[in-house]
Amino acid sequence: MVSFTALVTALTAVASTASANPIANMMARGIQPGTGTHNGFFYSYWKDNGGSVDYNNGERGSYKVSWNNVNNWVGGKGWNPGTPKKVAYNGTWNNYNVNSYLALYGWTRSPLVEYYIVEAYGNYNPASQAKLLGTLEDDGGVYDIYNTKRYNQPSIEGTATFDQYWSVRRVKRVGGVIDTQKHFDEWKRQGKLTLGSWNYMIMATEGYQSSGSSQIEVKAA
Ligand SMILES: *[C@@H]1O[C@H](CO)[C@@H](O)[C@H](O)[C@H]1NC(C)=O
């Protein structure tokens, strides 16, 4: 039979282990929604209500994520401010049968704009409800340029009404170099779509009413 003192000592040890280590492990394992820097890269991870996301920053500009039954989530690594640059990325994204995007994704302010250079998308084409404004070529692929408007939606300035600018690659790919300046210039020239002051720019994975996963690494080319 264990003595009372030994039992208390044992339980105290278990309690302090339980209160310290699992929390530390949880923090190391998954990032909570928000923004920050990791290995010299900016990261952003946002989700609304419903489902779960296990987002983890990895080596260099990499991240690994899986999501389960979310309503909407978007996140990834990049820069803030995201000034025009050539962005190289590689990794794994295999969500062709669910609603998901792999995109260079960012924001500007004044005007408030949410933009996407879509490299691959799943079972929903983001351009299907948008107005076609032109095309451009980048890194051997053709992208269609679109514009949409969002009313009273979440933004970097809280709930707001703002434009979305889109380049959508006709032939989907996972890996390559995106010359963002080219897109910004053609959006303006062909679509009269002007950007404001640079906010963040990330190589993002997005999931909408879906489950999926990806592992992506980004760097300046
Ligand atoms: C990206 O490519 C580098 C260099 O080949 C490789 O080390 C890294 O594992 C790749 N990252 C991902 C997420 O696949």
PDB file of C-alpha atoms in Angstrom, residues 47-51 69-72:
ATOM      1  CA  LYS A  47      -9.919  30.988 -39.950  1.00  0.00           C
ATOM      2  CA  ASP A  48     -13.575  31.659 -39.261  1.00  0.00           C
ATOM      3  CA  ASN A  49     -15.898  29.471 -37.208  1.00  0.00           C
ATOM      4  CA  GLY A  50     -16.162  25.752 -37.649  1.00  0.00           C
ATOM      5  CA  GLY A  51     -13.863  22.801 -38.165  1.00  0.00           C
ATOM      6  CA  ASN A  69     -14.401  20.406 -42.101  1.00  0.00           C
ATOM      7  CA  VAL A  70     -13.636  24.119 -42.002  1.00  0.00           C
ATOM      8  CA  ASN A  71     -15.955  26.823 -43.213  1.00  0.00           C
ATOM      9  CA  ASN A  72     -13.081  29.017 -44.436  1.00  0.00           C
TER      10      ASN A  72
END
